[in-house]
Amino acid sequence: MTKTISLLGSTGSIGRQTLDVCREHGVAVGALTARGSIDRLEQQAREFQPRLVAVYELEPALELKRRLSDLDIEVAYGLDGLRRAASLPESDTVVTAVVGMAGLWPTMAAIEAGKRIALANKETLVCAGELVMEAARKYGAEIIPVDSEHSAIFQCLQGCRDRRAEPAGGEVKRLLLTCSGGPFFGLSRYEMAAKTRADALRHPNWTMGEKITVDCATLMNKGLELIEAMRLFRMPPERVEVVIHRQSIIHSMVEFCDGAILAQMGTPDMRLPIRYALTYPHRVMSPLPPLDLLHCPPLTFAPPDLEAFPCLKMAMECARAGGTSCAVLNGANEAAVSLFLREEIPFGRIPQLVARALDAVPSQPARTLEDVLDADRLARECVQG
Ligand code: MG
């Protein structure tokens, strides 16, 4: 059971829910980091009294230092500050709740320090998954997924003796990744082309940050999760299947070689996978009301519509192609989603810009982090230019 965490990305949706779990279970906070949101960060620092607080830039760091001058809290900034937070000696677990590729360096720092990583930053695994997983093996860092689908799969795999996907002979046949379908489920590509920021931010089942909510509307989120699942569980893409399940009650499933399918179910609430990542291999009492199956809507399952949601189709192609194509996909998507969130492009333009980047930036083998970062930069330039 985790005693002290470093929380990277404390002011976002996952960060705040992680602090709820810390409050409920008396987990101490050794370090907090955030990009902006100085007011909220100050409030969190006053409540949890970490040893270190780190922000990205100097100006907000100086402001925060002034505000926290009555407390014995060190304020750091920049990449160095983030790395120090990620490798703080007293933290046994590092929760990575940073949005986007920006999570890569601090995640690597936490891995090199041999921490347990409660991973909520899927972009890192999508772009540099093989390198990240290899580093985790080398430094003995345990990666426990926080993404609800991957936590569900991880939970279903407990007790499975032979998780090898390759060579054939492992007990796992397929991973079934459930997908709510997002706010535009059932619409054609034409009908969703002109949807706005406000339309896309209305998710039917989950309350989340803005970037991921848009990714849920394009189904890019499910595509990124497919790649994340391949990396985490060492599965080839053809053995990860996306299943539309509108109710978000089943959070994902594992099909075994004997035909058994195990599912993890629960009320859609991120605090469950966060709590499990902190307490694994144990479970602790949750203060949340349990799922009431007798008052659940009927559970339905359907295949995804790849015509209507080209982002998912492109992600499936990148999953098969491998190399830096996943980094190009992700970088182009991050850049396109940020244009959409600034209301500079309509919804239908997101998949077009991602497709343009995938055409323009050739895929290379992803041998080093530099290969990945180059692909990411070229993809962003292609979308912005
Ligand atoms: Mg998810």
Tab-separated table of N, CA, C and O in Angstrom, residues 93 137 143 165 181 199 203 267 279 345 357 369 383:
chain	number	residue	atom	x	y	z
A	93	THR	N	5.152	6.014	-4.681
A	93	THR	CA	4.376	5.959	-5.920
A	93	THR	C	4.359	7.336	-6.576
A	93	THR	O	4.238	8.351	-5.890
A	137	ARG	N	11.251	-2.200	-17.129
A	137	ARG	CA	11.821	-3.519	-16.816
A	137	ARG	C	13.250	-3.371	-16.301
A	137	ARG	O	13.633	-3.981	-15.308
A	143	ILE	N	4.481	-0.516	-13.340
A	143	ILE	CA	3.533	0.424	-13.943
A	143	ILE	C	2.123	-0.106	-13.721
A	143	ILE	O	1.776	-1.191	-14.201
A	165	ALA	N	1.308	-13.100	-24.544
A	165	ALA	CA	0.490	-13.106	-25.753
A	165	ALA	C	1.219	-13.903	-26.820
A	165	ALA	O	0.618	-14.631	-27.584
A	181	GLY	N	-18.693	5.384	-26.828
A	181	GLY	CA	-19.191	5.909	-28.102
A	181	GLY	C	-19.180	7.431	-28.143
A	181	GLY	O	-19.268	8.022	-29.209
A	199	ASP	N	-20.498	21.364	-27.858
A	199	ASP	CA	-21.119	20.061	-28.157
A	199	ASP	C	-20.186	18.916	-27.752
A	199	ASP	O	-20.612	17.920	-27.167
A	203	HIS	N	-19.868	15.015	-22.441
A	203	HIS	CA	-19.733	13.550	-22.462
A	203	HIS	C	-20.868	12.907	-21.665
A	203	HIS	O	-21.209	13.392	-20.599
A	267	THR	N	-19.593	1.699	-11.077
A	267	THR	CA	-20.076	3.034	-11.425
A	267	THR	C	-18.921	3.776	-12.105
A	267	THR	O	-17.786	3.639	-11.660
A	279	THR	N	-3.345	1.126	-3.966
A	279	THR	CA	-3.414	0.079	-2.934
A	279	THR	C	-3.037	-1.311	-3.447
A	279	THR	O	-2.876	-2.217	-2.642
A	345	ILE	N	-10.845	25.752	-35.440
A	345	ILE	CA	-11.269	24.797	-36.476
A	345	ILE	C	-12.544	24.087	-36.025
A	345	ILE	O	-12.773	23.952	-34.827
A	357	ALA	N	-0.986	14.903	-41.414
A	357	ALA	CA	0.312	14.688	-40.761
A	357	ALA	C	0.809	13.270	-41.011
A	357	ALA	O	2.000	13.048	-41.271
A	369	LEU	N	14.403	8.032	-27.675
A	369	LEU	CA	13.422	9.073	-27.356
A	369	LEU	C	13.505	10.220	-28.352
A	369	LEU	O	12.507	10.857	-28.657
A	383	VAL	N	0.476	20.182	-38.616
A	383	VAL	CA	-0.903	20.601	-38.278
A	383	VAL	C	-0.994	22.127	-38.175
A	383	VAL	O	-1.939	22.749	-38.673
